[in-house]
Coordinates of C-alpha atoms in Angstrom, one line a residue:
M42 CA 22.7 -8.8 90.8
V43 CA 25.0 -7.6 93.5
Y44 CA 27.9 -9.6 92.2
I45 CA 27.6 -8.3 88.6
E46 CA 27.0 -4.7 89.6
A47 CA 30.1 -4.8 91.8
M48 CA 32.1 -6.2 89.0
I49 CA 30.9 -3.6 86.6
R50 CA 31.7 -0.8 89.0
W51 CA 35.2 -2.2 89.4
L52 CA 35.7 -2.6 85.6
V53 CA 34.5 1.0 84.9
F54 CA 37.5 2.6 86.6
L55 CA 40.1 0.3 85.1
P56 CA 40.5 2.3 81.8
L57 CA 41.7 5.2 83.9
I58 CA 44.6 3.3 85.4
L59 CA 45.3 0.5 83.0
G60 CA 46.8 0.4 79.6
A61 CA 46.6 -2.2 76.9
V62 CA 48.8 -4.7 78.8
E63 CA 46.7 -4.5 81.9
T64 CA 43.5 -4.8 79.9
K65 CA 44.8 -7.9 78.3
T66 CA 45.7 -9.2 81.7
L67 CA 42.1 -8.5 82.9
Y68 CA 40.7 -10.3 79.9
N69 CA 42.9 -13.3 80.6
S70 CA 41.5 -13.4 84.2
L71 CA 37.9 -13.8 83.1
D72 CA 36.3 -17.2 83.7
P73 CA 36.4 -18.9 80.2
G74 CA 33.0 -20.4 80.8
S75 CA 31.2 -17.3 82.1
L76 CA 28.9 -15.7 79.6
T77 CA 28.1 -13.0 82.1
Q78 CA 31.7 -11.9 82.5
A79 CA 32.4 -12.1 78.7
L80 CA 29.5 -9.8 77.9
A81 CA 30.3 -7.4 80.8
F82 CA 33.8 -7.1 79.5
Y83 CA 32.6 -6.5 75.9
E84 CA 30.3 -3.7 76.9
L85 CA 33.1 -1.8 78.6
Y86 CA 35.8 -2.4 76.0
P87 CA 33.9 -2.9 72.7
E88 CA 36.6 -1.4 70.5
S89 CA 39.5 -3.2 72.0
E90 CA 40.9 -6.5 70.6
E91 CA 40.1 -8.1 74.0
G92 CA 36.6 -6.8 73.9
K93 CA 36.0 -8.3 70.5
A94 CA 37.5 -11.5 71.7
A95 CA 35.1 -11.5 74.6
L96 CA 32.2 -11.1 72.3
Q97 CA 33.4 -14.0 70.2
R98 CA 33.7 -16.1 73.3
A99 CA 30.2 -15.2 74.3
S100 CA 29.0 -16.2 70.8
R101 CA 30.7 -19.6 71.2
L102 CA 29.2 -20.1 74.6
L103 CA 25.7 -19.4 73.3
T104 CA 26.3 -21.3 70.0
G105 CA 24.8 -18.2 68.2
S106 CA 25.8 -15.3 66.1
I107 CA 28.0 -12.4 67.1
E108 CA 25.4 -10.0 65.6
A109 CA 22.7 -11.3 67.8
L110 CA 24.8 -10.6 70.9
S111 CA 25.9 -7.1 70.1
G112 CA 24.6 -3.9 71.6
S113 CA 21.6 -4.0 73.9
L114 CA 21.4 -7.8 74.0
A115 CA 24.8 -8.0 75.5
R116 CA 23.8 -5.5 78.2
L117 CA 20.7 -7.5 78.9
V118 CA 22.4 -10.6 80.0
H119 CA 24.3 -9.2 82.9
R120 CA 21.7 -6.5 83.9
G121 CA 18.8 -8.9 83.9
N122 CA 16.0 -6.5 83.1
S123 CA 13.9 -8.8 81.0
S124 CA 10.8 -6.5 81.1
A125 CA 12.7 -4.0 78.9
L126 CA 13.3 -6.5 76.0
S127 CA 12.5 -5.3 72.6
E128 CA 10.8 -7.7 70.1
S129 CA 14.0 -8.0 68.1
E130 CA 15.9 -9.0 71.3
V131 CA 13.3 -11.6 72.2
V132 CA 13.4 -13.0 68.7
A133 CA 17.3 -13.2 68.9
I134 CA 17.2 -15.1 72.2
E135 CA 14.4 -17.4 70.9
H136 CA 16.6 -18.2 68.0
L137 CA 19.6 -18.9 70.2
A138 CA 17.6 -21.1 72.5
A139 CA 15.6 -23.0 69.8
H140 CA 17.4 -26.3 70.6
L141 CA 16.5 -26.3 74.3
P142 CA 14.5 -29.4 75.5
N143 CA 11.5 -27.4 76.7
R144 CA 10.7 -26.6 73.1
K145 CA 9.4 -30.2 72.7
L146 CA 6.7 -29.6 75.3
K147 CA 3.2 -28.7 74.0
G148 CA 3.0 -26.1 76.7
Y149 CA 5.8 -24.1 75.2
L150 CA 3.4 -22.9 72.5
A151 CA 0.5 -22.1 75.0
Q152 CA -1.0 -18.6 74.5
S153 CA -3.4 -18.5 77.5
E154 CA -4.0 -20.0 80.9
K155 CA -7.0 -21.8 79.5
E156 CA -4.6 -23.7 77.1
V157 CA -2.3 -24.5 80.0
L158 CA -5.1 -26.0 82.1
A159 CA -6.1 -28.2 79.2
L160 CA -2.7 -29.8 79.1
P161 CA -1.5 -32.9 81.0
S162 CA 1.1 -32.0 83.6
E163 CA 3.9 -33.6 81.8
E164 CA 3.4 -31.4 78.7
I165 CA 3.4 -28.1 80.6
D166 CA 6.3 -25.6 80.2
L167 CA 6.4 -24.5 83.8
G168 CA 8.1 -21.1 83.3
R169 CA 5.6 -20.1 80.5
A170 CA 2.6 -21.5 82.4
L171 CA 3.5 -19.6 85.6
L172 CA 3.7 -16.3 83.6
L173 CA 0.5 -16.9 81.7
S174 CA -1.3 -17.8 85.0
Q175 CA -0.1 -14.7 86.8
L176 CA -0.6 -12.3 83.9
D177 CA -4.0 -13.8 82.8
G178 CA -6.2 -11.0 81.5
E179 CA -3.6 -8.3 81.7
E180 CA -2.8 -6.1 78.7
G181 CA 0.4 -7.3 76.9
A182 CA 0.4 -10.6 78.8
I183 CA 1.9 -12.5 75.8
T184 CA 4.6 -9.9 75.2
T185 CA 5.6 -10.0 78.9
T186 CA 5.5 -13.8 79.0
R187 CA 7.8 -14.0 76.0
A188 CA 10.2 -11.5 77.5
Y189 CA 10.6 -13.4 80.8
S190 CA 10.7 -16.7 79.0
A191 CA 13.6 -15.3 77.0
K192 CA 15.4 -14.4 80.2
L193 CA 14.9 -18.0 81.4
D194 CA 16.4 -19.1 78.1
L195 CA 19.4 -17.0 78.7
I196 CA 20.0 -18.4 82.1
A197 CA 19.7 -21.9 80.8
L198 CA 22.1 -21.1 77.9
Q199 CA 24.7 -19.7 80.4
I200 CA 24.5 -22.9 82.5
L201 CA 24.8 -25.1 79.5
A202 CA 27.8 -23.1 78.4
K203 CA 29.7 -24.3 81.5
L204 CA 28.8 -28.0 81.0
P205 CA 30.6 -30.6 79.0
P206 CA 28.9 -32.5 76.2
N207 CA 26.5 -35.2 77.5
A208 CA 26.7 -33.8 81.0
T209 CA 25.3 -35.9 83.8
S210 CA 22.4 -34.8 85.9
E211 CA 24.7 -34.4 88.9
Q212 CA 26.9 -32.0 86.8
K213 CA 23.8 -30.0 85.8
I214 CA 22.7 -29.7 89.4
R215 CA 26.1 -28.4 90.5
A216 CA 26.2 -25.9 87.6
T217 CA 22.7 -24.7 88.2
N218 CA 23.3 -24.3 91.9
H219 CA 26.5 -22.3 91.2
Y220 CA 24.9 -20.0 88.7
I221 CA 21.7 -19.3 90.6
F222 CA 23.1 -19.0 94.1
E223 CA 26.8 -18.0 93.5
E224 CA 26.8 -15.9 90.3
M225 CA 23.3 -14.5 90.4
H226 CA 23.0 -14.4 94.2
F227 CA 19.4 -15.5 94.5
R228 CA 18.6 -15.4 98.2
F229 CA 15.7 -16.0 100.7
P230 CA 14.3 -12.6 101.8
P231 CA 14.3 -11.4 105.4
Q232 CA 11.3 -12.8 107.3
S233 CA 10.1 -9.2 108.1
R234 CA 9.8 -8.6 104.3
Y235 CA 8.3 -11.8 102.9
A236 CA 5.7 -12.1 105.7
K237 CA 4.1 -8.9 104.4
E238 CA 4.7 -9.3 100.7
I239 CA 5.0 -13.1 100.0
D240 CA 3.5 -12.7 96.5
L241 CA 6.5 -10.4 95.7
Y242 CA 8.8 -13.4 96.5
T243 CA 6.6 -16.1 95.0
F244 CA 5.6 -15.1 91.5
L245 CA 8.3 -15.7 88.9
P246 CA 8.7 -12.2 87.4
S247 CA 9.3 -10.6 90.8
V248 CA 11.7 -13.4 91.9
M249 CA 13.7 -12.9 88.7
D250 CA 13.8 -9.1 88.9
N251 CA 14.7 -8.9 92.6
H252 CA 16.8 -12.1 93.0
L253 CA 14.9 -12.7 96.2
G254 CA 12.4 -15.5 96.7
V255 CA 10.7 -17.8 99.2
C256 CA 11.0 -21.5 98.8
L257 CA 8.2 -21.7 96.2
G258 CA 9.5 -18.8 94.2
V259 CA 13.1 -20.0 93.9
S260 CA 11.9 -23.6 93.4
N261 CA 9.7 -22.5 90.5
L262 CA 12.7 -20.7 89.0
Y263 CA 14.9 -23.8 89.4
L264 CA 12.3 -26.0 87.8
A265 CA 11.8 -23.7 84.9
I266 CA 15.5 -23.7 84.2
A267 CA 15.7 -27.5 84.7
Q268 CA 13.1 -28.1 81.9
R269 CA 15.4 -26.0 79.6
I270 CA 18.6 -27.9 80.3
G271 CA 17.1 -31.4 80.3
L272 CA 17.3 -32.0 84.1
P273 CA 14.3 -34.1 85.3
L274 CA 13.3 -33.0 88.8
E275 CA 10.5 -33.9 91.3
V276 CA 8.6 -31.4 93.4
V277 CA 8.1 -32.2 97.1
T278 CA 6.0 -30.3 99.6
P279 CA 6.4 -30.9 103.4
P280 CA 3.9 -28.8 105.4
G281 CA 4.5 -25.1 104.7
H282 CA 7.5 -25.7 102.5
I283 CA 8.6 -26.8 99.0
Y284 CA 11.8 -28.1 97.5
V285 CA 13.0 -30.0 94.5
R286 CA 14.9 -33.3 94.1
Y287 CA 16.5 -35.5 91.6
R288 CA 15.9 -39.2 91.6
D289 CA 18.3 -41.8 90.1
G290 CA 16.7 -45.1 90.9
E291 CA 16.9 -45.5 94.7
K292 CA 19.3 -42.6 95.0
I293 CA 17.7 -39.2 95.8
T294 CA 19.4 -35.8 95.7
N295 CA 17.4 -33.2 97.5
I296 CA 17.9 -29.5 96.4
E297 CA 17.1 -27.1 99.2
T298 CA 16.4 -23.9 97.3
T299 CA 16.4 -21.8 100.5
A300 CA 19.9 -22.9 101.3
R301 CA 21.8 -22.6 98.1
G302 CA 20.8 -26.0 96.8
I303 CA 22.4 -28.2 99.4
D304 CA 21.3 -31.8 99.8
V305 CA 19.3 -32.0 103.0
P306 CA 18.4 -35.5 104.3
N307 CA 14.8 -36.6 103.9
E308 CA 14.3 -37.0 107.6
R309 CA 14.9 -33.3 108.2
Y310 CA 11.7 -32.6 106.3
L311 CA 9.5 -35.0 108.4
G312 CA 7.9 -34.1 111.7
V313 CA 6.0 -35.6 114.5
N314 CA 2.8 -35.5 112.4
T315 CA 4.4 -35.7 109.0
R316 CA 5.2 -39.3 108.1
K317 CA 5.7 -39.0 104.3
L318 CA 6.7 -36.4 101.8
K319 CA 4.1 -35.4 99.2
E320 CA 5.2 -35.2 95.6
R321 CA 3.5 -32.6 93.4
T322 CA 2.9 -32.4 89.7
V323 CA 4.0 -29.4 87.6
K324 CA 0.3 -28.4 87.3
E325 CA -0.1 -28.5 91.1
T326 CA 3.1 -26.4 91.5
I327 CA 1.4 -23.6 89.5
G328 CA -1.6 -23.8 91.7
M329 CA 0.6 -23.5 94.8
T330 CA 1.7 -20.0 93.7
H331 CA -2.0 -18.9 94.0
F332 CA -2.4 -20.8 97.2
N333 CA 0.5 -18.9 98.7
Q334 CA -1.0 -15.6 97.8
A335 CA -4.5 -16.6 99.0
S336 CA -3.0 -17.6 102.4
V337 CA -1.6 -14.0 102.8
F338 CA -5.1 -12.6 102.1
L339 CA -6.7 -15.0 104.5
H340 CA -4.4 -14.0 107.3
N341 CA -4.9 -10.3 106.5
E342 CA -8.6 -10.8 106.5
S343 CA -8.9 -9.8 102.9
F344 CA -11.4 -12.6 102.3
E345 CA -12.8 -11.7 98.9
K346 CA -9.3 -11.7 97.5
A347 CA -8.5 -14.9 99.3
V348 CA -11.5 -16.6 97.7
K349 CA -10.4 -15.6 94.2
C350 CA -6.9 -16.9 94.8
Y351 CA -8.1 -20.2 96.3
E352 CA -10.5 -20.7 93.5
K353 CA -7.7 -20.2 91.0
A354 CA -5.5 -22.6 92.9
K355 CA -8.3 -25.1 92.8
L356 CA -8.3 -25.1 89.0
Y357 CA -4.8 -26.6 89.1
M358 CA -5.2 -28.8 92.2
P359 CA -9.0 -29.7 92.4
D360 CA -8.6 -32.6 94.8
D361 CA -6.2 -31.0 97.2
P362 CA -7.8 -31.3 100.7
L363 CA -6.1 -28.2 102.1
V364 CA -7.2 -26.0 99.2
K365 CA -10.7 -27.3 99.7
E366 CA -10.6 -26.6 103.5
L367 CA -9.2 -23.1 103.3
L368 CA -11.5 -22.2 100.4
G369 CA -14.3 -23.5 102.5
Y370 CA -13.4 -21.2 105.4
S371 CA -13.0 -18.3 103.1
Y372 CA -16.5 -18.9 101.7
L373 CA -17.8 -18.7 105.2
F374 CA -16.1 -15.4 105.8
V375 CA -17.8 -13.9 102.7
D376 CA -21.2 -15.3 103.7
K377 CA -21.2 -18.0 101.1
V378 CA -22.1 -20.5 103.9
E379 CA -23.5 -23.3 101.8
L380 CA -20.5 -23.4 99.5
G381 CA -18.2 -23.4 102.5
K382 CA -20.1 -26.2 104.3
Q383 CA -20.0 -28.3 101.1
L384 CA -16.3 -28.1 100.9
L385 CA -15.8 -28.7 104.6
E386 CA -18.0 -31.8 104.5
E387 CA -15.7 -33.2 101.8
V388 CA -12.6 -32.9 104.1
R389 CA -13.9 -33.3 107.6
D390 CA -12.9 -37.0 107.9
M391 CA -10.1 -37.0 105.5
L392 CA -6.7 -38.2 106.7
P393 CA -4.0 -37.6 104.0
E394 CA -1.5 -40.4 103.5
E395 CA 1.4 -38.2 104.5
Y396 CA 0.0 -37.3 108.0
V397 CA -0.3 -39.2 111.2
A398 CA -3.4 -37.5 112.6
K399 CA -6.1 -35.5 110.8
E400 CA -7.1 -31.9 111.3
N401 CA -10.3 -31.4 113.3
M402 CA -11.3 -27.7 112.8
A403 CA -13.7 -28.5 109.9
A404 CA -15.5 -31.1 112.1
D405 CA -15.7 -28.7 115.0
Y406 CA -17.4 -26.1 112.8
L407 CA -19.8 -28.5 111.2
D408 CA -20.7 -30.0 114.6
G409 CA -21.4 -26.6 116.2
R410 CA -18.3 -26.5 118.4
V411 CA -17.2 -23.2 117.0
D412 CA -18.6 -20.5 114.7
K413 CA -17.0 -18.8 111.8
E414 CA -15.8 -15.9 114.0
G415 CA -13.9 -18.4 116.1
I416 CA -12.2 -19.8 113.0
R417 CA -11.3 -16.2 112.0
A418 CA -9.4 -15.8 115.2
I419 CA -7.3 -18.9 114.4
F420 CA -6.2 -17.3 111.1
M421 CA -5.4 -13.9 112.7
E422 CA -1.9 -12.7 111.6
V423 CA 0.8 -12.6 114.2
D424 CA 4.1 -10.8 113.7
E425 CA 7.2 -10.8 115.9
T426 CA 5.8 -8.3 118.4
R427 CA 4.4 -9.2 121.8
S428 CA 1.4 -7.0 121.2
S429 CA 0.2 -9.0 118.2
I430 CA 0.6 -12.3 120.1
L431 CA -1.4 -10.9 123.0
E432 CA -4.2 -9.5 120.7
K433 CA -4.6 -12.9 119.0
Q434 CA -4.6 -14.6 122.4
R435 CA -7.3 -12.3 123.6
R436 CA -9.5 -13.1 120.7
I437 CA -8.9 -16.9 121.1
K438 CA -9.8 -16.7 124.8
E439 CA -13.1 -14.9 123.9
V440 CA -13.8 -17.7 121.5
L441 CA -13.1 -20.4 124.1
D442 CA -15.4 -18.7 126.6
R443 CA -18.2 -19.3 124.2
Y444 CA -17.0 -22.6 122.7
P445 CA -14.9 -24.5 125.3
N446 CA -14.8 -27.6 123.2
F447 CA -13.1 -25.9 120.2
Q448 CA -9.9 -28.0 119.8
A449 CA -7.9 -25.7 117.6
G450 CA -8.7 -22.9 120.0
W451 CA -6.9 -24.6 122.9
H452 CA -4.0 -25.7 120.6
Q453 CA -3.5 -22.1 119.4
L454 CA -3.8 -20.7 122.9
A455 CA -1.0 -23.1 123.9
V456 CA 1.1 -21.9 121.0
S457 CA 0.6 -18.3 122.0
W458 CA 1.8 -19.0 125.6
L459 CA 4.8 -20.8 124.2
Q460 CA 5.6 -17.8 122.1
L461 CA 5.5 -15.7 125.3
H462 CA 7.7 -18.3 127.1
R463 CA 4.9 -18.9 129.6
F464 CA 5.3 -22.6 129.9
K465 CA 3.0 -23.2 132.8
E466 CA 0.1 -21.6 131.0
A467 CA 1.0 -23.5 127.8
T468 CA 0.9 -26.8 129.7
S469 CA -2.5 -26.0 131.1
A470 CA -3.9 -25.2 127.6
L471 CA -2.4 -28.3 126.1
K472 CA -4.0 -30.4 128.9
Q473 CA -7.3 -28.9 128.0
F474 CA -6.7 -29.9 124.4
H475 CA -5.7 -33.4 125.5
E476 CA -9.0 -33.8 127.3
L477 CA -10.8 -33.1 124.0
N478 CA -8.3 -35.0 121.7
S479 CA -5.7 -37.4 123.0
N480 CA -4.8 -38.6 119.5
D481 CA -2.7 -35.6 118.4
P482 CA 1.0 -36.7 118.4
V483 CA 2.2 -33.1 118.3
A484 CA 0.3 -32.1 121.4
E485 CA 1.4 -35.2 123.3
Y486 CA 5.0 -34.5 122.2
Y487 CA 4.8 -30.9 123.5
L488 CA 3.3 -32.1 126.8
A489 CA 6.1 -34.6 127.2
I490 CA 8.7 -31.9 126.7
L491 CA 7.0 -29.5 129.1
H492 CA 6.7 -32.0 131.9
G493 CA 10.3 -33.1 131.3
E494 CA 11.4 -29.5 131.8
R495 CA 9.5 -29.4 135.1
R496 CA 11.2 -32.6 136.2
D497 CA 7.9 -34.4 136.2
F498 CA 9.3 -37.4 134.5
P499 CA 6.5 -39.9 135.1
S500 CA 4.1 -37.6 133.2
A501 CA 6.7 -36.9 130.6
W502 CA 7.0 -40.6 130.0
N503 CA 3.3 -41.1 129.8
Y504 CA 2.8 -38.4 127.2
L505 CA 5.8 -39.6 125.2
K506 CA 4.5 -43.2 125.1
N507 CA 1.1 -41.9 124.0
A508 CA 2.8 -40.0 121.1
E509 CA 4.8 -43.1 120.2
A510 CA 1.7 -45.3 120.2
I511 CA -0.2 -42.8 117.9
T512 CA 2.6 -42.6 115.4
H513 CA 3.2 -46.4 115.6
K514 CA -0.3 -47.0 114.4
R515 CA 0.7 -45.2 111.2
D516 CA 3.9 -47.1 110.8
F517 CA 6.0 -44.1 111.7
S518 CA 8.8 -43.4 114.2
P519 CA 9.6 -39.7 114.2
K520 CA 13.2 -38.6 114.9
A521 CA 11.9 -36.1 117.4
L522 CA 10.3 -38.8 119.5
R523 CA 13.4 -41.0 119.3
E524 CA 15.6 -38.2 120.5
L525 CA 13.2 -37.3 123.3
R526 CA 13.2 -40.9 124.5
R527 CA 17.0 -41.0 124.6
E528 CA 17.0 -37.8 126.7
L529 CA 14.5 -39.1 129.1
I530 CA 16.4 -42.4 129.5
I531 CA 19.4 -40.4 130.6
L532 CA 17.5 -38.2 133.0
C533 CA 15.1 -40.8 134.4
P534 CA 15.1 -44.3 133.1
E535 CA 11.8 -46.1 132.9

């Protein structure tokens, strides 16, 4: 809480230089709707008239008792260390928050992950479920779950304190955005940090403690708060991303949690191969936290751990094709070949509604066009260094020497050349991919761009038209293809 800590440091020195008049002036400068500021002021000036007034203000904001807010509970609100809550503090917060809408959910009373899994998605208290799922089997799991749930309650109470009676959903969104991103300073972590410790920025307790989270981590926080303030939201997952949105009939308000809650147009989330946005249930959202962690283990070649996490994700999203596929590969890597093949057979010909073209790596493996070591090379982790790119490229080349018809191998080889800004070599690799599969709109799009850069406009037009034909068959006209067509018309009309 950078903002709060800075404010506290500033306030600490004021008694040395300010008298009663100045203290009163400072009190009058507090935001009347800020519980955080009121309790911070009370802790520093508990014996002053203004400090007592600040405590009374906080009591009114929380619609609770002054006694419940005094002492350590007051310090808790602005220091945010929910893991240190005592039983009496948790009970006090639960009493203050007893009227919150999430109390009507059956999942609010869940005591184990097993109970959560048995509930329909619409009855799940997301915040509590995430905590129970992460802490399953750990000593003191219920105590820790109640402590962090109480912290979520306090956040919700502070947001509600700034809202008028019968606030609209739009007002709730603005207030939540302001509190999470402006007052509490939740932020997206630097890429160099989250790439290595994505679980630290995904699971709810870590996100709450550090005020840093990837898209899934902050979206989970936002959703848990939304359930507590009566804000109905939907969960949406473009490839490799997640955000939340509010729907009012035909009007949709997107809430981009990696960019302080701004409303990003739907089309920005679509791609050449992504024609629709997939909506998720609350239960699936829980599964995605384990899916994220599994993906880190997969890329780090910690395959036993990846299997455990994918299996846990599958409990929450049993029909998800990507979970099945990645769990299938993970089974191969731990020598559970038959289990892996069974899952890969289920997805080999599957084309999800949201995509233009299907993936082909499962079919390549099942049809003998690559072995499991070749697939391992595809999942090899690459950081921002040239050496890591070259090492992955070396492994992929070795795979292609043995399996020249491995489609994903040629695609990943092209990506590595693009990362190295070697466009001629990237073009060559993509052409090899094109010979094996001319129905991938992304590859055709890249080839059109690369030939356009080389002023080979006839070829650029051919690849663009092929990409357009592929997407048209799926009733989709990607913005990227439309923009490329406009550029080619300017440079070289048909």
